[in-house]
Coordinates of C-alpha atoms in Angstrom, one line a residue:
M1 CA 260.7 -268.5 86.9
S2 CA 260.2 -269.3 91.1
N3 CA 263.3 -271.2 91.4
W4 CA 266.3 -269.0 89.6
K5 CA 267.6 -267.4 92.2
S6 CA 268.7 -270.3 94.1
I7 CA 270.2 -271.8 91.0
I8 CA 272.3 -268.4 90.8
E9 CA 272.7 -268.0 94.2
N10 CA 274.2 -271.7 94.2
K11 CA 276.1 -271.5 90.4
L12 CA 278.0 -268.3 92.6
N13 CA 278.5 -270.6 96.0
I14 CA 280.6 -273.4 93.9
E15 CA 282.7 -270.7 91.1
K16 CA 286.8 -271.9 92.2
N17 CA 287.2 -267.9 91.0
V18 CA 284.8 -265.7 93.3
V19 CA 283.7 -262.5 91.6
A20 CA 280.3 -262.4 93.1
K21 CA 278.3 -264.0 95.7
I22 CA 274.6 -263.9 96.6
D23 CA 273.2 -264.8 100.0
L24 CA 269.7 -265.0 99.9
E25 CA 268.6 -266.4 103.7
K26 CA 270.3 -262.9 104.8
A27 CA 269.7 -260.6 101.3
T28 CA 273.5 -259.8 101.0
V29 CA 276.1 -259.8 97.7
N30 CA 279.9 -259.4 97.7
Y31 CA 282.2 -258.1 95.0
S32 CA 285.3 -258.9 94.3
E33 CA 288.0 -255.8 95.6
K34 CA 288.8 -256.2 91.9
I35 CA 285.7 -255.2 90.2
K36 CA 285.8 -251.4 90.6
S37 CA 282.6 -250.2 92.5
N38 CA 281.7 -246.1 92.8
R39 CA 279.4 -247.2 95.5
T40 CA 279.9 -249.9 98.4
L41 CA 277.0 -252.4 97.9
R42 CA 276.1 -255.2 100.4
V43 CA 272.5 -255.8 100.3
L44 CA 270.0 -257.1 97.7
T45 CA 268.0 -254.4 97.0
G46 CA 265.6 -256.4 94.6
D47 CA 265.8 -259.2 91.7
E48 CA 267.9 -256.6 89.2
E49 CA 271.3 -257.1 91.9
I50 CA 270.7 -261.2 91.9
V51 CA 270.7 -260.6 88.1
R52 CA 273.8 -258.1 87.8
A53 CA 275.7 -260.6 90.5
F54 CA 275.3 -262.9 87.8
L55 CA 276.3 -261.0 85.2
I56 CA 279.6 -260.2 87.1
D57 CA 280.3 -263.9 87.4
R58 CA 279.7 -264.4 84.0
L59 CA 281.7 -262.0 82.2
V60 CA 285.0 -263.4 84.4
N61 CA 284.7 -266.3 84.0
E62 CA 283.2 -267.7 81.1
L63 CA 283.1 -265.0 79.0
D64 CA 286.7 -264.6 79.6
Y65 CA 287.0 -260.3 80.7
K66 CA 290.1 -259.3 83.7
P67 CA 287.8 -258.1 86.8
Q68 CA 289.8 -255.2 86.6
N69 CA 288.5 -254.0 83.0
L70 CA 284.6 -254.2 85.0
E71 CA 283.5 -251.5 87.0
T72 CA 279.8 -251.1 88.5
E73 CA 278.0 -247.9 89.4
R74 CA 279.7 -245.4 87.5
E75 CA 277.8 -242.1 88.1
Y76 CA 276.9 -239.2 85.8
T77 CA 275.5 -236.0 86.7
V78 CA 272.3 -234.9 83.9
P79 CA 270.2 -231.5 84.0
I80 CA 266.4 -232.9 83.9
G81 CA 264.5 -229.7 83.6
R82 CA 265.8 -227.6 86.3
D83 CA 266.6 -230.2 88.2
I84 CA 270.1 -232.0 88.5
K85 CA 269.7 -235.7 88.6
N86 CA 272.6 -238.0 89.0
P87 CA 271.6 -241.7 87.5
R88 CA 274.2 -245.0 87.5
I89 CA 275.0 -247.3 85.1
D90 CA 275.1 -250.4 86.2
V91 CA 278.0 -252.3 84.4
L92 CA 280.4 -251.3 82.8
V93 CA 283.2 -253.8 80.0
K94 CA 286.2 -251.5 80.0
D95 CA 288.4 -252.6 76.6
E96 CA 292.6 -252.1 77.1
K97 CA 292.1 -248.2 76.1
G98 CA 289.8 -248.1 79.2
N99 CA 287.0 -247.2 76.9
P100 CA 282.8 -249.3 77.1
F101 CA 282.8 -252.0 75.3
F102 CA 279.7 -252.8 77.0
F103 CA 278.0 -250.2 78.5
I104 CA 274.9 -252.2 80.4
E105 CA 272.2 -251.7 82.2
A106 CA 271.0 -255.0 83.6
K107 CA 266.8 -255.7 84.7
A108 CA 265.4 -258.3 86.4
P109 CA 263.0 -261.1 84.6
S110 CA 260.0 -259.0 85.5
K111 CA 261.0 -256.2 84.5
F112 CA 262.7 -256.7 80.9
E113 CA 259.7 -256.0 79.0
Q114 CA 258.1 -253.3 81.3
D115 CA 260.9 -251.2 81.5
K116 CA 261.9 -251.2 78.2
S117 CA 261.3 -247.3 77.7
E118 CA 264.3 -246.6 80.0
I119 CA 266.7 -247.7 76.9
E120 CA 266.3 -243.6 75.9
G121 CA 267.2 -242.9 79.3
Q122 CA 269.5 -245.5 80.6
L123 CA 271.7 -246.4 77.6
F124 CA 271.7 -243.2 75.2
S125 CA 271.5 -240.5 77.4
L126 CA 274.4 -241.8 79.6
A127 CA 276.7 -242.8 77.1
Q128 CA 276.6 -239.5 75.8
E129 CA 277.9 -238.4 79.2
E130 CA 280.3 -240.7 79.3
E131 CA 281.7 -239.8 75.9
K132 CA 281.8 -235.9 77.2
K133 CA 282.6 -236.5 80.1
S134 CA 285.4 -239.3 80.0
G135 CA 286.6 -239.1 76.5
T136 CA 285.9 -241.9 75.2
K137 CA 284.7 -243.8 73.2
V138 CA 281.5 -246.3 73.7
K139 CA 281.3 -249.3 71.3
Y140 CA 277.8 -251.4 72.4
L141 CA 274.8 -250.8 74.8
V142 CA 273.3 -253.5 76.2
Y143 CA 269.7 -254.1 77.7
Y144 CA 270.3 -256.9 79.7
T145 CA 268.4 -260.1 82.2
A146 CA 269.8 -263.3 82.8
E147 CA 266.2 -265.6 82.2
L148 CA 266.0 -269.6 83.3
Q149 CA 265.0 -271.7 80.0
D150 CA 265.2 -275.1 81.1
S151 CA 266.9 -275.4 84.1
V152 CA 269.9 -273.3 82.7
I153 CA 270.0 -269.9 83.1
V154 CA 270.6 -268.2 79.6
D155 CA 271.0 -264.1 78.6
R156 CA 268.7 -262.2 77.1
A157 CA 269.7 -259.1 75.8
I158 CA 269.4 -256.1 73.6
I159 CA 273.0 -254.9 72.1
I160 CA 272.5 -251.8 70.1
D161 CA 275.8 -250.7 67.9
F162 CA 276.3 -247.3 69.3
E163 CA 278.9 -246.2 66.8
T164 CA 276.5 -246.6 64.2
Y165 CA 273.1 -245.2 66.2
R166 CA 274.6 -242.4 67.9
N167 CA 271.0 -241.6 69.1
Y168 CA 267.8 -242.7 70.4
N169 CA 265.4 -241.7 67.4
D170 CA 267.8 -242.6 64.7
W171 CA 268.0 -246.7 66.6
E172 CA 264.0 -245.9 66.5
N173 CA 263.7 -245.2 63.1
D174 CA 265.2 -248.3 61.4
G175 CA 263.0 -250.4 63.8
Y176 CA 264.4 -250.9 67.1
V177 CA 267.4 -253.5 66.3
S178 CA 269.2 -255.3 67.6
I179 CA 272.6 -257.2 66.6
G180 CA 272.5 -259.7 69.2
S181 CA 270.1 -261.6 71.5
E182 CA 273.6 -262.6 74.3
L183 CA 277.1 -261.4 75.1
T184 CA 280.3 -262.1 73.4
A185 CA 283.1 -263.4 74.4
G186 CA 286.6 -261.7 74.8
Y187 CA 285.6 -258.3 73.1
G188 CA 283.9 -260.7 70.4
E189 CA 281.5 -258.5 67.7
P190 CA 277.7 -259.6 68.6
K191 CA 276.6 -262.0 67.0
K192 CA 272.7 -263.0 66.9
Q193 CA 272.1 -266.5 66.4
P194 CA 269.0 -267.4 63.8
L195 CA 266.2 -269.4 65.5
I196 CA 266.0 -272.7 64.0
K197 CA 262.9 -275.5 64.5
G198 CA 264.2 -278.2 67.2
D199 CA 267.3 -277.1 67.8
E200 CA 268.0 -277.7 71.5
K201 CA 269.7 -274.3 72.1
Y202 CA 268.1 -271.9 69.2
D203 CA 264.3 -272.9 69.1
L204 CA 261.5 -270.9 69.8
R205 CA 260.3 -270.5 74.2
V206 CA 257.8 -272.4 75.1
R207 CA 258.0 -270.8 79.1
I208 CA 257.1 -267.3 79.0
N209 CA 256.1 -265.7 82.4
K210 CA 252.9 -263.4 82.9
D211 CA 255.1 -260.5 83.8
E212 CA 256.8 -260.1 80.3
I213 CA 254.3 -260.9 77.6
S214 CA 252.0 -258.5 79.9
G215 CA 255.0 -255.8 78.8
L216 CA 255.3 -257.3 75.7
G217 CA 252.7 -256.1 74.9
K218 CA 252.3 -252.7 76.9
N219 CA 255.6 -252.1 74.7
L220 CA 253.8 -253.1 71.2
H221 CA 251.1 -250.5 72.3
N222 CA 253.3 -248.1 73.2
V223 CA 255.4 -248.3 69.9
L224 CA 252.5 -248.9 67.4
W225 CA 249.8 -246.6 68.5
G226 CA 252.2 -243.8 69.8
G227 CA 252.4 -241.0 68.0
G228 CA 248.9 -240.9 66.4
G229 CA 248.0 -240.3 62.7
T230 CA 246.5 -243.6 62.2
N231 CA 243.6 -245.6 63.0
D232 CA 243.8 -247.4 66.7
S233 CA 241.7 -250.7 63.9
E234 CA 244.6 -250.2 60.9
I235 CA 246.9 -250.6 63.4
F236 CA 245.5 -253.1 65.1
Y237 CA 244.7 -255.3 62.4
S238 CA 248.2 -254.8 61.1
L239 CA 249.5 -256.5 64.4
V240 CA 246.9 -259.3 63.5
N241 CA 247.6 -260.0 61.1
I242 CA 251.6 -259.7 61.8
I243 CA 250.4 -262.7 64.6
L244 CA 248.5 -264.9 61.7
A245 CA 252.2 -264.6 59.7
K246 CA 253.9 -265.6 63.2
I247 CA 251.4 -268.4 63.2
Q248 CA 251.8 -269.9 60.0
D249 CA 255.4 -270.0 60.1
E250 CA 255.2 -272.0 63.1
Y251 CA 253.0 -274.5 61.3
E252 CA 255.0 -275.2 57.9
K253 CA 258.3 -275.5 59.3
E254 CA 260.4 -278.5 59.7
D255 CA 262.9 -279.6 62.2
G256 CA 266.5 -278.1 61.3
E257 CA 264.5 -275.4 59.2
E258 CA 266.2 -271.9 60.1
Y259 CA 262.3 -269.7 61.1
D260 CA 261.0 -267.1 58.6
F261 CA 259.7 -264.7 61.2
Q262 CA 262.8 -263.4 62.6
I263 CA 265.3 -260.8 61.3
Y264 CA 268.4 -262.4 59.8
Q265 CA 271.8 -261.0 60.8
Y266 CA 274.8 -261.0 58.5
G267 CA 278.3 -259.8 60.6
T268 CA 277.2 -256.9 61.7
H269 CA 274.8 -256.6 58.8
V270 CA 271.4 -256.7 59.6
E271 CA 269.4 -257.2 56.7
S272 CA 267.5 -254.5 55.2
Q273 CA 263.5 -253.6 55.6
N274 CA 262.3 -254.5 52.3
K275 CA 263.4 -257.5 52.5
I276 CA 262.3 -258.9 56.1
Y277 CA 259.2 -257.3 54.8
E278 CA 258.7 -259.4 51.5
R279 CA 259.4 -262.6 53.6
I280 CA 257.4 -261.6 56.2
N281 CA 253.9 -261.0 53.6
S282 CA 254.7 -264.6 52.0
L283 CA 253.7 -266.1 55.0
Y284 CA 251.5 -264.0 55.4
K285 CA 250.3 -264.9 52.2
R286 CA 250.5 -268.1 52.7
A287 CA 248.0 -268.3 56.0
L288 CA 245.3 -266.8 54.4
R289 CA 245.1 -269.7 52.4
E290 CA 245.8 -272.5 55.2
Q291 CA 244.8 -270.4 57.9
L292 CA 241.6 -268.6 56.7
N293 CA 240.5 -271.1 54.3
V294 CA 240.8 -268.3 51.3
T295 CA 240.5 -269.8 48.1
D296 CA 240.3 -266.8 45.9
Q297 CA 243.9 -266.2 44.5
Q298 CA 243.0 -263.3 43.5
K299 CA 242.3 -261.9 47.4
I300 CA 245.6 -263.2 47.9
D301 CA 247.8 -261.2 45.3
D302 CA 245.9 -258.2 46.2
D303 CA 246.2 -258.2 50.0
N304 CA 249.3 -257.6 52.2
I305 CA 250.2 -257.8 55.7
I306 CA 250.7 -254.1 56.2
N307 CA 249.7 -251.3 54.2
R308 CA 253.2 -249.7 54.3
N309 CA 251.8 -246.1 54.2
K310 CA 249.8 -246.5 57.7
F311 CA 251.7 -248.6 59.0
P312 CA 256.3 -247.9 58.1
L313 CA 258.3 -250.7 58.3
N314 CA 260.2 -249.9 61.0
K315 CA 257.1 -250.9 63.3
L316 CA 257.1 -254.1 61.4
I317 CA 260.8 -254.8 62.2
Y318 CA 260.1 -254.4 65.5
T319 CA 257.4 -256.4 65.9
V320 CA 258.7 -258.9 64.2
Q321 CA 261.9 -258.7 66.3
S322 CA 259.8 -258.6 69.6
L323 CA 257.4 -261.5 68.6
E324 CA 260.1 -263.7 67.2
S325 CA 261.5 -265.7 69.9
F326 CA 258.7 -266.4 71.2
S327 CA 256.1 -270.0 70.5
F328 CA 253.1 -269.0 69.7
L329 CA 252.0 -272.4 69.5
E330 CA 253.4 -274.1 72.6
G331 CA 253.9 -271.4 74.2
R332 CA 252.7 -271.2 77.8
S333 CA 253.3 -270.1 81.5
S334 CA 256.1 -271.0 82.8
L335 CA 254.5 -270.9 86.0
D336 CA 251.5 -273.4 86.2
G337 CA 251.9 -274.6 82.0
K338 CA 248.6 -272.9 80.9
D339 CA 247.4 -270.6 78.4
I340 CA 248.8 -267.4 78.3
L341 CA 249.2 -265.8 74.5
G342 CA 245.5 -266.0 75.0
D343 CA 245.3 -263.3 77.7
F344 CA 247.8 -261.5 75.5
F345 CA 245.8 -261.6 72.5
E346 CA 242.7 -260.1 74.8
S347 CA 244.8 -257.5 76.1
I348 CA 245.9 -256.0 72.6
T349 CA 242.6 -256.5 71.3
R350 CA 240.8 -254.3 75.1
D351 CA 243.1 -251.5 73.9
G352 CA 244.1 -251.5 70.6
F353 CA 240.9 -252.6 69.1
K354 CA 238.4 -248.9 68.2
Q355 CA 234.6 -250.0 68.2
N356 CA 232.8 -248.4 66.1
K357 CA 228.9 -248.6 64.3
G358 CA 228.3 -252.4 63.7
Q359 CA 231.6 -253.7 65.1
F360 CA 231.5 -253.7 68.8
F361 CA 232.1 -256.7 71.6
T362 CA 229.5 -257.8 73.9
P363 CA 230.8 -257.5 77.2
T364 CA 232.7 -260.7 79.1
P365 CA 230.3 -260.9 81.3
I366 CA 227.4 -260.5 79.3
V367 CA 228.4 -263.7 77.2
N368 CA 229.2 -265.5 80.1
F369 CA 226.0 -265.2 81.7
L370 CA 224.7 -266.3 78.4
L371 CA 226.8 -269.3 78.2
Y372 CA 225.2 -270.9 81.6
A373 CA 221.7 -270.0 80.9
L374 CA 222.0 -272.1 78.1
Q375 CA 223.4 -274.8 80.5
L376 CA 226.5 -275.4 78.3
D377 CA 228.3 -276.9 80.8
Q378 CA 225.6 -279.7 82.1
L379 CA 225.2 -279.9 77.8
A380 CA 228.9 -280.5 77.9
I381 CA 229.1 -283.2 80.3
S382 CA 225.7 -285.4 79.7
R383 CA 227.1 -285.4 75.4
L384 CA 230.4 -287.0 76.9
N385 CA 228.4 -289.4 79.1
E386 CA 226.5 -290.0 76.7
N387 CA 228.1 -290.6 73.1
R388 CA 231.1 -289.7 74.3
E389 CA 231.4 -286.0 72.3
L390 CA 230.8 -282.6 72.8
P391 CA 228.1 -280.5 72.1
L392 CA 229.1 -278.8 68.6
I393 CA 228.8 -274.5 68.9
I394 CA 228.7 -271.9 66.1
D395 CA 228.8 -268.3 66.3
P396 CA 227.8 -267.6 62.1
S397 CA 228.7 -263.7 62.9
A398 CA 232.0 -264.3 64.8
G399 CA 233.4 -260.5 65.3
S400 CA 237.0 -261.3 66.7
G401 CA 235.5 -264.4 68.4
T402 CA 234.5 -263.5 71.5
Y403 CA 231.4 -265.7 72.2
L404 CA 233.7 -269.0 70.7
V405 CA 236.5 -268.7 73.2
E406 CA 234.0 -268.0 76.2
A407 CA 232.3 -271.2 75.1
M408 CA 235.9 -272.9 74.7
K409 CA 237.1 -271.8 78.4
L410 CA 233.3 -272.6 79.7
I411 CA 233.8 -275.6 78.8
T412 CA 237.2 -277.1 79.7
K413 CA 236.5 -274.9 82.4
E414 CA 233.4 -276.8 83.8
V415 CA 234.7 -280.3 82.3
K416 CA 238.2 -280.2 83.4
Y417 CA 237.9 -278.8 86.3
K418 CA 235.4 -278.3 88.2
Q419 CA 232.3 -281.0 87.2
R420 CA 234.9 -283.5 86.8
N421 CA 233.4 -285.9 89.5
K422 CA 230.2 -285.8 87.4
L423 CA 231.3 -287.7 84.3
K424 CA 231.2 -291.7 84.5
S425 CA 233.7 -293.6 85.4
S426 CA 234.0 -296.6 82.4
R427 CA 237.1 -296.8 80.5
Q428 CA 235.9 -295.7 77.3
I429 CA 234.8 -292.1 79.1
K430 CA 238.3 -291.5 80.3
Q431 CA 240.0 -292.0 77.1
R432 CA 238.6 -290.0 75.7
F433 CA 238.3 -287.6 78.1
E434 CA 242.1 -288.5 77.5
E435 CA 241.9 -287.6 74.0
L436 CA 239.6 -284.0 74.4
F437 CA 241.4 -282.1 77.4
T438 CA 245.3 -283.8 77.7
P439 CA 247.8 -282.7 77.9
D440 CA 247.3 -279.6 79.9
H441 CA 249.5 -277.0 78.3
N442 CA 246.8 -278.3 74.6
E443 CA 243.6 -278.7 77.2
N444 CA 241.6 -277.1 74.7
K445 CA 242.8 -279.0 71.4
W446 CA 238.5 -280.3 71.7
A447 CA 237.6 -277.3 69.8
R448 CA 239.3 -278.0 66.7
E449 CA 236.8 -280.3 65.8
Y450 CA 233.5 -278.9 67.9
L451 CA 233.8 -274.8 67.4
Y452 CA 232.6 -272.9 64.3
G453 CA 232.1 -270.0 63.5
S454 CA 231.9 -266.7 60.5
E455 CA 232.8 -263.4 59.6
I456 CA 232.0 -261.7 56.6
N457 CA 235.0 -258.1 57.8
F458 CA 238.1 -260.2 56.8
D459 CA 239.9 -258.1 59.5
L460 CA 237.8 -259.0 62.2
G461 CA 237.7 -262.9 60.4
T462 CA 241.5 -263.0 60.6
S463 CA 241.6 -261.9 64.3
S464 CA 238.7 -264.7 65.5
K465 CA 241.4 -267.0 63.6
V466 CA 244.3 -265.3 65.8
N467 CA 242.4 -265.4 68.8
M468 CA 241.0 -268.7 68.3
I469 CA 244.8 -270.3 68.0
L470 CA 246.3 -268.1 70.8
H471 CA 243.3 -269.3 73.3
G472 CA 245.3 -273.2 72.9
D473 CA 243.2 -274.3 69.4
G474 CA 245.0 -274.3 66.9
S475 CA 242.9 -274.9 64.0
T476 CA 239.1 -273.9 64.6
N477 CA 236.9 -273.7 62.0
I478 CA 236.9 -269.9 61.1
F479 CA 235.4 -269.1 57.7
V480 CA 235.7 -265.1 56.6
K481 CA 232.5 -264.9 54.9
D482 CA 229.2 -264.0 55.0
G483 CA 227.8 -266.2 58.0
L484 CA 224.1 -266.3 55.3
L485 CA 225.8 -267.9 52.5
P486 CA 224.3 -271.2 51.4
F487 CA 226.3 -273.9 53.1
R488 CA 228.3 -275.3 49.9
F489 CA 230.5 -272.4 50.5
Y490 CA 232.0 -272.9 53.2
V491 CA 234.8 -275.0 52.2
K492 CA 237.4 -275.4 53.3
E493 CA 240.9 -278.2 52.9
T494 CA 240.2 -280.5 55.9
S495 CA 237.9 -282.4 56.9
P496 CA 235.5 -282.7 59.0
N497 CA 233.1 -279.4 58.2
F498 CA 229.8 -280.0 59.3
L499 CA 228.7 -277.0 58.5
E500 CA 229.0 -277.2 54.6
T501 CA 226.6 -279.7 54.5
S502 CA 222.8 -279.0 54.0
S503 CA 219.4 -281.4 52.9
N504 CA 215.9 -279.9 52.1
E505 CA 213.4 -279.4 55.1
D506 CA 209.6 -280.3 54.7
V507 CA 208.3 -278.5 57.1
Y508 CA 210.4 -275.7 55.9
N509 CA 209.0 -274.8 52.4
N510 CA 210.8 -277.4 51.2
K511 CA 214.5 -275.1 52.3
E512 CA 218.1 -276.3 52.9
V513 CA 218.8 -276.3 56.2
N514 CA 222.1 -277.4 58.1
A515 CA 220.7 -278.7 60.8
K516 CA 224.0 -280.4 62.4
F517 CA 224.6 -277.6 65.6
D518 CA 224.3 -278.2 69.4
V519 CA 224.1 -275.1 70.1
A520 CA 224.1 -271.3 68.6
I521 CA 225.2 -267.7 70.0
S522 CA 225.7 -264.5 68.4
N523 CA 225.5 -261.2 68.2
P524 CA 224.3 -260.7 64.6
P525 CA 225.0 -257.5 63.4
F526 CA 221.9 -254.7 63.3
S527 CA 220.1 -253.3 59.9
V528 CA 223.3 -253.7 57.8
D529 CA 222.9 -253.4 54.4
L530 CA 223.6 -257.2 53.0
D531 CA 226.6 -257.1 50.1
S532 CA 225.3 -258.1 46.3
Q533 CA 225.9 -261.7 46.6
T534 CA 224.6 -262.5 49.9
Q535 CA 221.7 -260.9 48.4
R536 CA 221.0 -262.9 45.7
E537 CA 221.6 -265.7 47.7
V538 CA 219.1 -265.3 50.8
K539 CA 216.0 -264.4 47.9
N540 CA 216.0 -268.2 47.1
A541 CA 217.4 -269.8 50.4
F542 CA 215.3 -268.0 53.0
L543 CA 211.6 -267.5 54.0
F544 CA 212.2 -264.1 54.3
G545 CA 215.5 -263.1 52.0
D546 CA 213.0 -260.2 50.6
K547 CA 213.1 -258.5 54.6
K548 CA 215.6 -255.7 55.4
N549 CA 217.1 -255.8 58.8
S550 CA 219.9 -258.0 58.9
E551 CA 219.4 -259.6 62.8
N552 CA 215.9 -261.3 61.3
L553 CA 217.6 -262.6 59.1
F554 CA 220.0 -264.4 61.4
I555 CA 217.3 -265.7 63.7
E556 CA 216.6 -267.6 60.4
R557 CA 219.9 -268.8 59.7
Y558 CA 219.9 -270.3 63.8
Y559 CA 217.3 -272.4 62.8
Q560 CA 218.7 -273.6 59.7
L561 CA 222.0 -274.1 61.7
L562 CA 220.3 -276.1 64.8
K563 CA 219.3 -279.6 64.8
E564 CA 215.9 -280.6 66.6
G565 CA 216.3 -279.6 70.4
G566 CA 219.5 -277.6 69.9
R567 CA 219.6 -274.2 71.7
L568 CA 219.8 -270.7 71.0
G569 CA 221.4 -267.8 72.6
V570 CA 221.7 -264.3 71.3
V571 CA 221.5 -261.1 71.6
L572 CA 218.7 -258.7 69.5
P573 CA 217.7 -255.5 68.9
E574 CA 214.6 -255.2 71.4
S575 CA 212.3 -253.9 68.5
V576 CA 212.4 -257.7 67.3
F577 CA 210.2 -258.1 70.2
D578 CA 207.6 -255.5 70.3
T579 CA 207.3 -253.5 66.9
T580 CA 204.0 -254.2 64.6
E581 CA 207.3 -254.1 61.6
N582 CA 208.8 -257.3 63.4
K583 CA 205.6 -259.4 64.1
Y584 CA 206.3 -261.7 61.2
I585 CA 210.1 -263.0 62.6
R586 CA 208.1 -263.1 66.1
L587 CA 205.7 -265.8 64.6
F588 CA 208.4 -267.8 63.1
L589 CA 210.3 -268.0 66.3
F590 CA 206.6 -268.8 68.0
K591 CA 206.2 -271.7 65.4
Y592 CA 209.5 -273.3 65.0
F593 CA 210.9 -272.1 68.2
N594 CA 210.0 -273.0 72.3
I595 CA 211.1 -269.6 73.5
K596 CA 212.5 -269.7 77.0
A597 CA 213.3 -266.3 77.9
V598 CA 214.1 -262.7 76.7
I599 CA 216.3 -261.0 79.0
S600 CA 215.9 -257.0 78.5
L601 CA 219.6 -255.8 79.0
P602 CA 220.2 -252.4 80.5
Q603 CA 220.6 -248.9 78.1
V604 CA 224.3 -248.9 78.6
T605 CA 225.0 -252.0 78.1
F606 CA 227.3 -251.6 74.3
E607 CA 227.1 -247.4 75.4
P608 CA 229.0 -245.1 73.8
F609 CA 229.0 -247.3 70.8
T610 CA 225.1 -247.9 70.3
S611 CA 222.8 -246.5 72.2
T612 CA 220.0 -249.2 70.6
K613 CA 218.0 -250.9 73.6
T614 CA 218.6 -254.8 73.6
S615 CA 218.3 -258.6 74.8
L616 CA 218.7 -262.1 75.0
L617 CA 217.1 -264.7 73.9
F618 CA 217.4 -268.0 75.0
A619 CA 214.9 -270.1 72.7
Q620 CA 215.6 -274.6 71.8
K621 CA 214.3 -275.7 68.5
K622 CA 210.7 -277.4 68.1
T623 CA 211.3 -281.5 68.0

C-alpha cells in the first residue's frame, strides 16, 4: 500500500467542493470551516489523519452528507479508576435532528486489525457517554479505514447497530456482527454486499498487507483463546477446520456464484448462527473428501467442523466474518506479491498449538540444518538439469507439515533465486523452469507433484494440509493415514500418485517396497502404540513387524519408500544407536544404507515437551 497516501492527496486536490486537503510534503491538513471541529487540526500527525481527511471528503462529495452535519474531535469525560480521561471521537455524522447517525473511529490501514480491541473503549463507551451528555440517540458505531484495492481507495468498516447492541458484551456474544462493510449515502441503512466469485468489485481480496494479516492473527488469538476453559489445541484444530472449509469454498465456486463462506444479511437482519453453522459445516464435510482424501463416508458423516460444546457459535461467526473477505488460495503480499498466508498460519500454529507427548514440533533451525545437510538444494538443481524433474520427497509422519513446508521453501529459494545461474541455459530447461516456478505468486506449485506426506492423527493431518495450501501449494499429497500401512491404502481421486504403487524385492525377503522417492525426511513418533489395523498389517509387510518400537518400524519404512541412492534425514531417539535392544535395527541400517553421519542433539532441543535425548541420522540407500 505504498502509494495510497498520494492517491488520497491527489483526489482531495482536484475536488471542486474542497472540504479536506492534505499536503504530504509539508505534513499539513486543512478542513472546511463548515465542519465543526472541537480542536484545531493543522498537522498530519500520522496515517490516521490522512484516512480521516479522505473520510470527510467522501462523506460530503460522494455520500451526500452536509458538511455542517459533520463534527470532529468531540471530547468526553470518562472516569477510569481514580483518573479522569478525556478521549475524543474522530468523526460524528449527525442527522437533521442532531442525533449521531454515524459515530466513527478512524484508523490507519496498518492499524485496522491491530487496534480492534479499542472498539469497546472508543466506540461503545463513548457512544454511551454521548447519549448521557447530549441526550441524543446514536444510530451506528463505525470502526473505519480506507484502503487501496486495485488502484482505488475504498471503505473498509465494521458497522455496529447501536440500537440493537447497547453494550460490547451483547455484541461479543452474537459473534461481533457487522451489518455493513462500507458507508451508505444519505442516511441509508448499511448493507452488507455478498461476496461473489469473479465479480469486479465484490470478489475476494488477493492483495493483503503484512500489518493487517499480523493483526488478524493477533485478534483471532485474543478472541478464540481468550477466557480459558478450552484446551489450546482444541481451539487450534477448530480454527484449522474453519480455514479448510474456506479453502474448499474457493476451490469449488464458479464465476458468478456467491461464496458460502460468509455471513449473509437480509436488510438489517443477519442470518441465524445455526444457519451459518450448517452451511460452513457442509463445506467442511466436502473438504474432507476432496482436500484430505477421506473415503470413509461414516467418518465424513460423524465429523463436524467444531465441537459446539467447546467452541461456541459466536466464535465461529467471528472467525468466518474475520476471514471471509480474504482469498486463501490467491492471497499474497501487497508489498512484493509473495506468499503471506503461510506466515500467518505459522504464527497461529506457534501461538495456538499446545505441544504434548508424541505431538511436538522440530525447531525450524534443526529442520533447515537437516535439509541443507542432505544437500537438497544441489539435488534439486542436478535433477532439473539432468531430466527436467525435481526430487520426490516424503515425510511419512508429517505432523503439522513443518518438514515439507521447509523443504518447499528451500527448493524454491535456492533454485529460483539463489542458485538459478547453475541451471543449464537450454530452451528445454528454461521452459521447464517456467512451468515449475512461475508466476511469482504461485511459485510453489511444483510441490503439488513432488511432495508427499502422511499423518495418522486426523487433526494434525488436517493442519499439515492447510499449512501446505497456505504456503502456496493447493493440492499436496497429504494422506490422513498411518505412515506404516501397505502402499495400496494411499488412494486419492487424482493422479499421479507415486505412493500407491509397490513391487516385491528379492533382497528384502520378497516383501513390498515402493522405491519411488529420492528423499525421506521426518521426526517419527517414538515408542507409541500402533492402532489395531496397523498392527495387523505390519506383521506381514515388515521384517520387524513384531517389534514394539515405532521409530524402528519407520526406519524400515524409509527403506521401503526410497529408491536406490535415495537420501534419508531423520530425528531418532539416541537409544537407536547405543542400546542392546536396538542392535537389530542398527544391523538393518548397516545392511541396507550407507551411514553418512549421526549428529547428537542437545538435551534441551525438544524440552519441555520431551526429555528424550535425540540424534539426527543421515544415510543413503545402497545401490
